[in-house]
Short mmCIF file of C-alpha atoms in Angstrom, two decimals:
data_model
loop_
_atom_site.label_atom_id
_atom_site.label_comp_id
_atom_site.label_asym_id
_atom_site.label_seq_id
_atom_site.Cartn_x
_atom_site.Cartn_y
_atom_site.Cartn_z
CA UNK A 270 15.00 17.04 12.67
CA UNK A 271 16.66 15.91 9.44
CA UNK A 272 15.26 17.40 6.23
CA UNK A 273 14.38 14.48 3.89
CA UNK A 274 15.33 16.50 0.77
CA UNK A 275 18.66 17.50 2.30
CA UNK A 276 19.40 13.87 3.14
CA UNK A 277 18.41 12.74 -0.37
CA UNK A 278 20.85 15.20 -1.97
CA UNK A 279 23.60 14.22 0.45
CA UNK A 280 23.11 10.51 -0.27
CA UNK A 281 22.89 11.06 -4.03
CA UNK A 282 26.15 12.98 -4.01
CA UNK A 283 27.80 10.14 -2.13
CA UNK A 284 26.25 7.44 -4.33
CA UNK A 285 27.22 9.01 -7.66
CA UNK A 286 30.76 9.78 -6.51
CA UNK A 287 31.47 6.37 -4.97
CA UNK A 288 29.47 4.07 -7.23
CA UNK A 289 28.11 2.25 -4.18
CA UNK A 290 24.88 0.23 -4.16
CA UNK A 291 21.80 2.41 -3.72
CA UNK A 292 19.99 0.14 -1.24
CA UNK A 293 23.03 -0.01 1.07
CA UNK A 294 23.61 3.75 0.85
CA UNK A 295 19.98 4.65 1.50
CA UNK A 296 19.53 2.14 4.31
CA UNK A 297 22.60 3.46 6.12
CA UNK A 298 21.48 7.08 5.64
CA UNK A 299 17.95 6.49 6.90
CA UNK A 300 19.10 4.40 9.87
CA UNK A 301 21.42 7.18 11.06
CA UNK A 302 18.76 9.90 10.65
CA UNK A 303 15.94 10.94 12.97
CA UNK A 304 13.36 10.97 10.17
CA UNK A 305 9.89 9.65 10.88
CA UNK A 306 8.15 7.29 8.44
CA UNK A 307 6.70 10.06 6.27
CA UNK A 308 10.08 11.75 5.90
CA UNK A 309 11.77 8.43 5.12
CA UNK A 310 9.24 7.74 2.38
CA UNK A 311 9.82 11.18 0.81
CA UNK A 312 13.61 10.83 1.01
CA UNK A 313 13.46 7.32 -0.48
CA UNK A 314 11.14 8.37 -3.31
CA UNK A 315 13.37 11.29 -4.33
CA UNK A 316 16.60 9.32 -3.91
CA UNK A 317 15.56 6.30 -5.96
CA UNK A 318 13.66 8.47 -8.43
CA UNK A 319 16.71 10.57 -9.27
CA UNK A 320 18.90 7.49 -9.75
CA UNK A 321 16.23 5.92 -11.95
CA UNK A 322 15.73 9.06 -14.08
CA UNK A 323 19.24 10.51 -14.05
CA UNK A 324 19.73 10.69 -17.85
CA UNK A 325 16.32 12.34 -18.31
CA UNK A 326 17.03 14.87 -15.55
CA UNK A 327 20.51 15.68 -16.86
CA UNK A 328 19.07 16.22 -20.33
CA UNK A 329 16.72 18.87 -18.91
CA UNK A 330 19.53 20.53 -16.93
CA UNK A 331 21.72 20.64 -20.03
CA UNK A 332 18.89 22.19 -22.03
CA UNK A 333 18.02 24.90 -19.49
CA UNK A 334 21.37 25.80 -17.97
CA UNK A 335 23.95 28.01 -19.64
CA UNK A 336 26.70 26.23 -17.76
CA UNK A 337 27.63 22.67 -18.85
CA UNK A 338 26.62 20.10 -16.27
CA UNK A 339 30.16 18.67 -16.05
CA UNK A 340 31.42 22.09 -14.88
CA UNK A 341 28.83 22.47 -12.11
CA UNK A 342 29.37 21.67 -8.46
CA UNK A 343 28.12 18.10 -7.86
CA UNK A 344 25.89 19.18 -4.95
CA UNK A 345 24.17 21.77 -7.15
CA UNK A 346 23.68 19.18 -9.89
CA UNK A 347 21.97 16.87 -7.41
CA UNK A 348 19.82 19.69 -6.04
CA UNK A 349 18.69 20.44 -9.60
CA UNK A 350 18.05 16.74 -10.23
CA UNK A 351 15.90 16.42 -7.12
CA UNK A 352 14.00 19.62 -7.97
CA UNK A 353 13.27 18.60 -11.56
CA UNK A 354 12.33 15.09 -10.44
CA UNK A 355 9.75 16.45 -8.00
CA UNK A 356 8.33 18.79 -10.65
CA UNK A 357 8.15 16.18 -13.40
CA UNK A 358 7.29 12.98 -11.58
CA UNK A 359 5.85 13.70 -8.12
CA UNK A 360 2.31 15.00 -8.45
CA UNK A 361 1.94 15.19 -4.67
CA UNK A 362 4.60 17.94 -4.46
CA UNK A 363 3.38 21.47 -5.37
CA UNK A 364 5.58 23.31 -7.90
CA UNK A 365 6.35 26.16 -5.53
CA UNK A 366 7.42 23.75 -2.81
CA UNK A 367 9.78 21.93 -5.18
CA UNK A 368 11.38 25.21 -6.30
CA UNK A 369 11.57 26.92 -2.90
CA UNK A 370 12.92 23.85 -1.13
CA UNK A 371 15.60 23.42 -3.81
CA UNK A 372 16.69 27.06 -3.53
CA UNK A 373 16.81 26.62 0.25
CA UNK A 374 18.97 23.53 -0.11
CA UNK A 375 21.55 25.43 -2.15
CA UNK A 376 21.87 27.91 0.71
CA UNK A 377 21.91 25.20 3.36
CA UNK A 378 24.77 23.42 1.60
CA UNK A 379 26.71 26.69 1.56
CA UNK A 380 26.18 27.26 -2.18
CA UNK A 381 24.29 30.56 -1.87
CA UNK A 382 25.83 31.99 -5.04
CA UNK A 383 24.19 29.20 -7.06
CA UNK A 384 20.71 29.61 -5.54
CA UNK A 385 19.64 32.08 -8.25
CA UNK A 386 20.64 29.65 -10.98
CA UNK A 387 18.72 26.83 -9.27
CA UNK A 388 15.64 29.04 -9.10
CA UNK A 389 15.96 30.09 -12.76
CA UNK A 390 16.40 26.53 -14.13
CA UNK A 391 13.45 25.13 -12.19
CA UNK A 392 11.12 28.00 -13.06
CA UNK A 393 12.11 27.75 -16.74
CA UNK A 394 11.22 24.08 -16.60
CA UNK A 395 7.78 24.97 -15.24
CA UNK A 396 7.30 27.59 -17.97
CA UNK A 397 8.10 24.93 -20.55
CA UNK A 398 5.22 22.86 -19.13
CA UNK A 399 7.62 20.46 -17.42
CA UNK A 400 8.32 18.55 -20.63
CA UNK A 401 11.28 16.19 -20.59
CA UNK A 402 11.46 15.54 -24.32
CA UNK A 403 9.43 16.55 -27.36
CA UNK A 404 9.64 14.72 -30.65
CA UNK A 405 9.77 11.26 -32.14
CA UNK A 406 10.57 8.60 -29.53
CA UNK A 407 11.22 5.81 -32.02
CA UNK A 408 14.99 6.12 -32.06
CA UNK A 409 17.84 5.19 -29.73
CA UNK A 410 18.62 8.71 -28.51
CA UNK A 411 15.00 9.50 -27.68
CA UNK A 412 14.47 6.21 -25.85
CA UNK A 413 17.63 6.90 -23.88
CA UNK A 414 16.35 10.32 -22.80
CA UNK A 415 12.72 9.41 -22.12
CA UNK A 416 13.46 6.20 -20.21
CA UNK A 417 16.83 7.23 -18.77
CA UNK A 418 18.79 4.36 -20.23
CA UNK A 419 22.31 4.62 -21.70
CA UNK A 420 22.28 4.51 -25.49
CA UNK A 421 24.58 1.49 -25.66
CA UNK A 422 22.17 -0.52 -23.50
CA UNK A 423 19.20 0.59 -25.63
CA UNK A 424 21.09 -0.62 -28.72
CA UNK A 425 22.01 -3.90 -27.05
CA UNK A 426 18.40 -4.64 -26.06
CA UNK A 427 17.10 -3.67 -29.50
CA UNK A 428 19.69 -5.77 -31.32
CA UNK A 429 18.97 -8.80 -29.14
CA UNK A 430 15.19 -8.61 -28.76
CA UNK A 431 13.73 -6.02 -31.15
CA UNK A 432 12.10 -2.60 -30.79
CA UNK A 433 8.76 -3.67 -29.30
CA UNK A 434 10.42 -5.74 -26.57
CA UNK A 435 12.84 -2.91 -25.74
CA UNK A 436 10.06 -0.33 -25.56
CA UNK A 437 8.00 -2.48 -23.16
CA UNK A 438 10.99 -3.27 -20.99
CA UNK A 439 12.26 0.31 -20.73
CA UNK A 440 8.77 1.65 -19.96
CA UNK A 441 8.47 -0.89 -17.15
CA UNK A 442 11.97 -0.11 -15.87
CA UNK A 443 11.01 3.40 -14.75
CA UNK A 444 7.76 2.41 -13.05
CA UNK A 445 7.60 1.85 -9.31
CA UNK A 446 8.41 -1.84 -8.92
CA UNK A 447 5.87 -4.04 -7.19
CA UNK A 448 6.98 -5.86 -4.05
CA UNK A 449 6.29 -9.58 -4.46
CA UNK A 450 6.25 -12.17 -1.70
CA UNK A 451 6.27 -15.93 -1.50
CA UNK A 452 4.11 -17.33 1.27
CA UNK A 453 5.70 -20.04 3.35
CA UNK A 454 3.02 -22.71 2.91
CA UNK A 455 4.73 -24.83 5.58
CA UNK A 456 3.70 -22.25 8.19
CA UNK A 457 0.50 -20.54 7.08
CA UNK A 458 -2.44 -20.27 4.70
CA UNK A 459 -3.04 -17.23 2.49
CA UNK A 460 -5.67 -15.96 4.92
CA UNK A 461 -3.37 -16.39 7.91
CA UNK A 462 -0.59 -14.48 6.14
CA UNK A 463 -2.88 -11.57 5.25
CA UNK A 464 -4.04 -11.35 8.86
CA UNK A 465 -0.50 -11.48 10.26
CA UNK A 466 0.73 -8.64 8.00
CA UNK A 467 -0.92 -6.00 10.21
CA UNK A 468 -1.04 -2.60 8.52
CA UNK A 469 0.68 -3.93 5.40
CA UNK A 470 -2.00 -4.87 2.90
CA UNK A 471 -1.24 -7.69 0.51
CA UNK A 472 -3.07 -9.43 -2.29
CA UNK A 473 -2.67 -13.18 -2.49
CA UNK A 474 -3.30 -14.11 -6.10
CA UNK A 475 -1.67 -17.47 -6.47
CA UNK A 476 -2.30 -19.45 -9.62
CA UNK A 477 -1.94 -23.14 -10.43
CA UNK A 478 1.81 -22.74 -11.00
CA UNK A 479 2.56 -20.36 -8.11
CA UNK A 480 -0.18 -20.76 -5.47
CA UNK A 481 2.01 -19.07 -2.84
CA UNK A 482 2.67 -15.74 -4.59
CA UNK A 483 1.40 -12.45 -3.16
CA UNK A 484 1.81 -8.74 -3.89
CA UNK A 485 2.18 -5.86 -1.44
CA UNK A 486 -0.48 -3.19 -2.01
CA UNK A 487 0.42 -0.64 0.69
CA UNK A 488 1.58 -0.23 4.24
CA UNK A 489 5.35 0.19 4.42
CA UNK A 490 8.31 -2.05 5.19
CA UNK A 491 7.27 -5.70 4.98
CA UNK A 492 10.38 -6.82 6.89
CA UNK A 493 9.17 -4.89 9.94
CA UNK A 494 6.02 -7.01 10.25
CA UNK A 495 5.26 -9.79 12.71
CA UNK A 496 4.62 -12.07 9.73
CA UNK A 497 8.21 -11.57 8.54
CA UNK A 498 9.71 -12.20 11.98
CA UNK A 499 7.71 -15.41 12.28
CA UNK A 500 8.92 -16.63 8.89
CA UNK A 501 5.55 -16.64 7.15
CA UNK A 502 7.04 -15.33 3.88
CA UNK A 503 10.13 -14.11 2.12
CA UNK A 504 10.45 -11.34 -0.47
CA UNK A 505 10.93 -12.71 -3.97
CA UNK A 506 10.09 -11.51 -7.49
CA UNK A 507 7.67 -13.46 -9.65
CA UNK A 508 10.26 -14.18 -12.35
CA UNK A 509 12.56 -15.59 -9.67
CA UNK A 510 9.76 -17.81 -8.37
CA UNK A 511 9.15 -19.13 -11.88
CA UNK A 512 12.83 -19.97 -12.15
CA UNK A 513 12.40 -22.35 -9.19
CA UNK A 514 9.19 -23.69 -10.71
CA UNK A 515 11.15 -24.58 -13.84
CA UNK A 516 13.51 -26.81 -11.83
CA UNK A 517 10.56 -28.31 -9.90
CA UNK A 518 12.42 -30.01 -7.02
CA UNK A 519 10.52 -32.53 -4.87
CA UNK A 520 11.12 -33.99 -1.43
CA UNK A 521 12.76 -36.99 -3.12
CA UNK A 522 15.49 -34.84 -4.69
CA UNK A 523 19.00 -33.98 -3.61
CA UNK A 524 19.40 -30.38 -4.81
CA UNK A 525 22.43 -28.20 -5.45
CA UNK A 526 22.03 -24.41 -5.50
CA UNK A 527 25.52 -23.57 -6.67
CA UNK A 528 25.36 -19.71 -6.46
CA UNK A 529 22.75 -19.36 -3.75
CA UNK A 530 23.16 -16.13 -1.74
CA UNK A 531 21.20 -14.31 -0.48
CA UNK A 532 18.97 -17.38 -0.58
CA UNK A 533 15.58 -16.45 -2.06
CA UNK A 534 15.53 -19.29 -4.57
CA UNK A 535 16.98 -21.70 -2.01
CA UNK A 536 14.11 -20.93 0.36
CA UNK A 537 11.49 -21.33 -2.35
CA UNK A 538 12.87 -24.68 -3.43
CA UNK A 539 13.11 -25.89 0.18
CA UNK A 540 9.43 -25.02 0.66
CA UNK A 541 8.50 -26.69 -2.64
CA UNK A 542 10.16 -29.81 -1.20
CA UNK A 543 7.87 -29.57 1.87
CA UNK A 544 10.92 -29.02 4.05
CA UNK A 545 12.20 -32.52 3.21
CA UNK A 546 15.00 -33.90 1.06
CA UNK A 547 18.10 -31.73 1.16
CA UNK A 548 19.49 -28.64 -0.57
CA UNK A 549 23.20 -27.87 -0.61
CA UNK A 550 23.43 -24.07 -0.93
CA UNK A 551 26.81 -22.57 -1.74
CA UNK A 552 28.21 -19.09 -2.23
CA UNK A 553 31.75 -17.80 -2.54
CA UNK A 554 31.77 -15.57 0.56
CA UNK A 555 31.03 -16.75 4.10
CA UNK A 556 29.39 -13.42 4.93
CA UNK A 557 26.77 -14.02 2.22
CA UNK A 558 26.36 -17.66 3.23
CA UNK A 559 25.35 -16.41 6.65
CA UNK A 560 22.41 -14.61 5.01
CA UNK A 561 21.18 -18.00 3.77
CA UNK A 562 21.53 -19.57 7.21
CA UNK A 563 19.67 -16.74 8.95
CA UNK A 564 16.89 -16.76 6.36
CA UNK A 565 16.48 -20.53 6.60
CA UNK A 566 16.29 -20.33 10.39
CA UNK A 567 13.65 -17.58 10.26
CA UNK A 568 11.55 -19.58 7.78
CA UNK A 569 11.95 -22.81 9.77
CA UNK A 570 13.62 -24.63 6.88
CA UNK A 571 15.84 -27.43 8.16
CA UNK A 572 16.54 -29.09 4.82
CA UNK A 573 19.10 -26.45 3.74
CA UNK A 574 22.82 -27.03 4.18
CA UNK A 575 24.64 -23.74 3.50
CA UNK A 576 28.39 -23.41 3.11
CA UNK A 577 31.05 -21.33 1.38
CA UNK A 578 32.34 -22.73 -1.90
CA UNK A 579 33.76 -21.68 -5.26
CA UNK A 580 31.21 -22.46 -7.99
CA UNK A 581 33.91 -22.60 -10.68
CA UNK A 582 35.98 -25.33 -8.95
CA UNK A 583 34.99 -28.98 -8.67
CA UNK A 584 34.68 -30.40 -5.15
CA UNK A 585 35.13 -34.21 -5.24
CA UNK A 586 33.68 -34.55 -1.75
CA UNK A 587 30.21 -33.49 -2.90
CA UNK A 588 27.66 -36.15 -3.90
CA UNK A 589 25.79 -36.39 -7.20
CA UNK A 590 22.61 -34.30 -7.34
CA UNK A 591 19.28 -35.02 -9.01
CA UNK A 592 18.43 -31.32 -9.41
CA UNK A 593 20.79 -28.36 -9.81
CA UNK A 594 20.03 -24.65 -9.94
CA UNK A 595 22.83 -22.75 -11.66
CA UNK A 596 21.79 -19.12 -11.21
CA UNK A 597 25.04 -17.52 -12.28
CA UNK A 598 26.48 -14.05 -11.56
CA UNK A 599 25.35 -11.71 -14.36
CA UNK A 600 25.13 -8.08 -15.46
CA UNK A 601 21.70 -7.75 -13.80
CA UNK A 602 20.07 -5.67 -16.54
CA UNK A 603 16.78 -7.53 -16.05
CA UNK A 604 16.25 -5.99 -12.60
CA UNK A 605 17.07 -2.33 -13.29
CA UNK A 606 13.58 -1.32 -12.14
CA UNK A 607 14.62 -2.45 -8.63
CA UNK A 608 18.35 -1.66 -8.86
CA UNK A 609 18.54 1.36 -11.20
CA UNK A 610 22.23 2.05 -10.72
CA UNK A 611 23.06 -1.14 -12.66
CA UNK A 612 22.01 0.34 -15.99
CA UNK A 613 24.68 3.03 -15.85
CA UNK A 614 27.50 0.49 -15.91
CA UNK A 615 29.24 0.05 -19.25
CA UNK A 616 28.64 -3.10 -21.27
CA UNK A 617 32.41 -3.53 -21.44
CA UNK A 618 32.42 -4.03 -17.65
CA UNK A 619 30.70 -7.37 -18.29
CA UNK A 620 32.77 -8.62 -21.22
CA UNK A 621 34.29 -11.47 -19.18
CA UNK A 622 31.00 -12.69 -17.74
CA UNK A 623 29.94 -15.19 -20.45
CA UNK A 624 33.16 -17.17 -19.99
CA UNK A 625 32.76 -17.10 -16.19
CA UNK A 626 29.12 -18.17 -16.53
CA UNK A 627 30.02 -21.01 -18.88
CA UNK A 628 32.75 -22.27 -16.54
CA UNK A 629 30.38 -22.28 -13.57
CA UNK A 630 27.66 -24.09 -15.56
CA UNK A 631 30.19 -26.58 -16.94
CA UNK A 632 31.43 -27.29 -13.43
CA UNK A 633 27.86 -27.69 -12.15
CA UNK A 634 27.22 -30.38 -14.77
CA UNK A 635 29.92 -32.52 -13.16
CA UNK A 636 27.70 -32.90 -10.09
CA UNK A 637 24.57 -33.86 -12.06
CA UNK A 638 23.46 -37.48 -11.84
CA UNK A 639 22.38 -39.34 -14.98
CA UNK A 640 18.68 -38.59 -15.41
CA UNK A 641 19.07 -35.47 -13.27
CA UNK A 642 18.04 -31.98 -14.42
CA UNK A 643 19.72 -28.58 -14.26
CA UNK A 644 18.37 -25.08 -14.74
CA UNK A 645 20.73 -22.37 -15.98
CA UNK A 646 19.39 -18.89 -15.17
CA UNK A 647 20.29 -15.21 -15.04
CA UNK A 648 18.49 -11.98 -14.14
CA UNK A 649 19.78 -10.16 -17.20
CA UNK A 650 18.70 -9.47 -20.77
CA UNK A 651 21.76 -10.09 -22.91
CA UNK A 652 21.93 -12.98 -25.35
CA UNK A 653 25.70 -13.17 -24.80
CA UNK A 654 25.01 -14.19 -21.18
CA UNK A 655 21.87 -16.18 -21.88
CA UNK A 656 21.13 -18.09 -25.10
CA UNK A 657 24.75 -18.10 -26.24
CA UNK A 658 25.97 -19.70 -23.00
CA UNK A 659 23.12 -22.25 -23.00
CA UNK A 660 23.70 -23.14 -26.64
CA UNK A 661 27.42 -23.54 -26.01
CA UNK A 662 26.67 -25.96 -23.17
CA UNK A 663 24.52 -28.08 -25.47
CA UNK A 664 27.09 -27.92 -28.24
CA UNK A 665 30.10 -28.87 -26.12
CA UNK A 666 28.43 -31.34 -23.76
CA UNK A 667 26.78 -34.23 -25.62
CA UNK A 668 25.91 -35.84 -22.27
CA UNK A 669 23.02 -33.35 -21.83
CA UNK A 670 19.84 -32.61 -23.75
CA UNK A 671 17.35 -29.70 -23.62
CA UNK A 672 14.21 -30.14 -21.50
CA UNK A 673 10.85 -28.50 -22.15
CA UNK A 674 9.98 -25.83 -19.59
CA UNK A 675 6.56 -25.81 -17.95
CA UNK A 676 3.87 -23.61 -19.44
CA UNK A 677 4.35 -20.18 -17.91
CA UNK A 678 1.87 -17.30 -18.01
CA UNK A 679 -0.07 -19.14 -20.75
CA UNK A 680 2.98 -19.01 -22.99
CA UNK A 681 5.13 -21.95 -24.08
CA UNK A 682 8.83 -21.22 -24.29
CA UNK A 683 10.43 -24.54 -25.25
CA UNK A 684 13.65 -25.37 -23.39
CA UNK A 685 14.79 -21.73 -23.09
CA UNK A 686 12.75 -18.77 -21.90
CA UNK A 687 13.27 -15.02 -21.71
CA UNK A 688 10.90 -13.75 -19.02
CA UNK A 689 10.07 -10.05 -19.25
CA UNK A 690 7.33 -7.47 -18.56
CA UNK A 691 6.22 -7.87 -22.17
CA UNK A 692 5.08 -11.39 -21.25
CA UNK A 693 3.57 -10.47 -17.88
CA UNK A 694 6.58 -11.01 -15.62
CA UNK A 695 8.04 -8.47 -13.19
CA UNK A 696 11.77 -8.80 -13.98
CA UNK A 697 13.86 -9.73 -16.97
CA UNK A 698 15.07 -13.31 -16.49
CA UNK A 699 16.50 -16.09 -18.61
CA UNK A 700 15.86 -19.76 -17.89
CA UNK A 701 17.17 -22.84 -19.74
CA UNK A 702 16.73 -26.45 -18.65
CA UNK A 703 18.87 -29.50 -19.35
CA UNK A 704 18.88 -33.22 -18.51
CA UNK A 705 21.92 -35.48 -18.19
CA UNK A 706 21.31 -38.49 -20.40
CA UNK A 707 24.70 -40.24 -20.17
#
């Protein structure tokens, strides 16, 4: 049977060398293995944990190893990362097991000559009371080490939102993210959903604004449940649900979701519309559009019309819409708790995004009927992609005006909102709302 630690190291080596998405890499690795549920959970915890804490782990390796990390064999580096991660962050794993298994992995990968070094580094870490960092944490370098976030991203967050915001966000980014659901109220009540989840325990704690929200407490893969197959819910973060709430579509609206795949917000809006009216859901690639179609079919939503389309180019054959969701492609820094590999990308990789985002939003406005409303949103925390784009739209398009957002989490935001863990949300999101007045 496959060793979950061996598979974790193998997948990490592949992920860090190829830059591929962690969820795709892990899913493929687990599907091709013969691991049982317990082994899959251990492999997943180590794999995601190492990606999430890579800077912290590498700092420890650099401190305890005589050989620079960049001169080490990549497999040995990942064995050390997994060993230190288990020692520092997995209380359920005994110290001896973490050390012995790591030494065994070095031998199993054919790196026997490095097994002594692996043993020495891990045991030194234990002797040093498994401390990642000692000293003042109120500076960029320390925050980078403690919360495993590149220094340039720490600086960017601090410059845009201040120290307190950055501290809260980074602390949340290395916690285990909660799995949030949206109940399909067209198919079931909260009680019926809880019953249909089987071994997966959920907590339905809807409020006046989001009566359909629920959180997974324990029990495994929610997509393997009968409730999922029957379309009683879809997985969606709370911030993302609030984004749909801000647009507030009704069954009397004709809605455009201009960058829709994989479809979570489309589904929520279709349910908010009681399965009536119509939503045009577009995405650039047909393969991703198919995800929307399959999701809509599973949820029993017949008011969604999904098709491939370029969000930056005007299509004269489309009608005018009364509501538009413009959830543009972004750097994704607001969801690094769920997709940790994103934070290791350089800010320069996203330098062209604000112009792309503006062009998409500007094009979306062409479809908006007079009196109609549009929400511009991202799942990132960068003012260059958020406030600056929204303010440019208002400045260069006198035909629109800002619209007050609904009260969210007992906090008024005006016409633009930055949603974050500091304010009780799960992900970092930006939402701005506009109305066409002429």
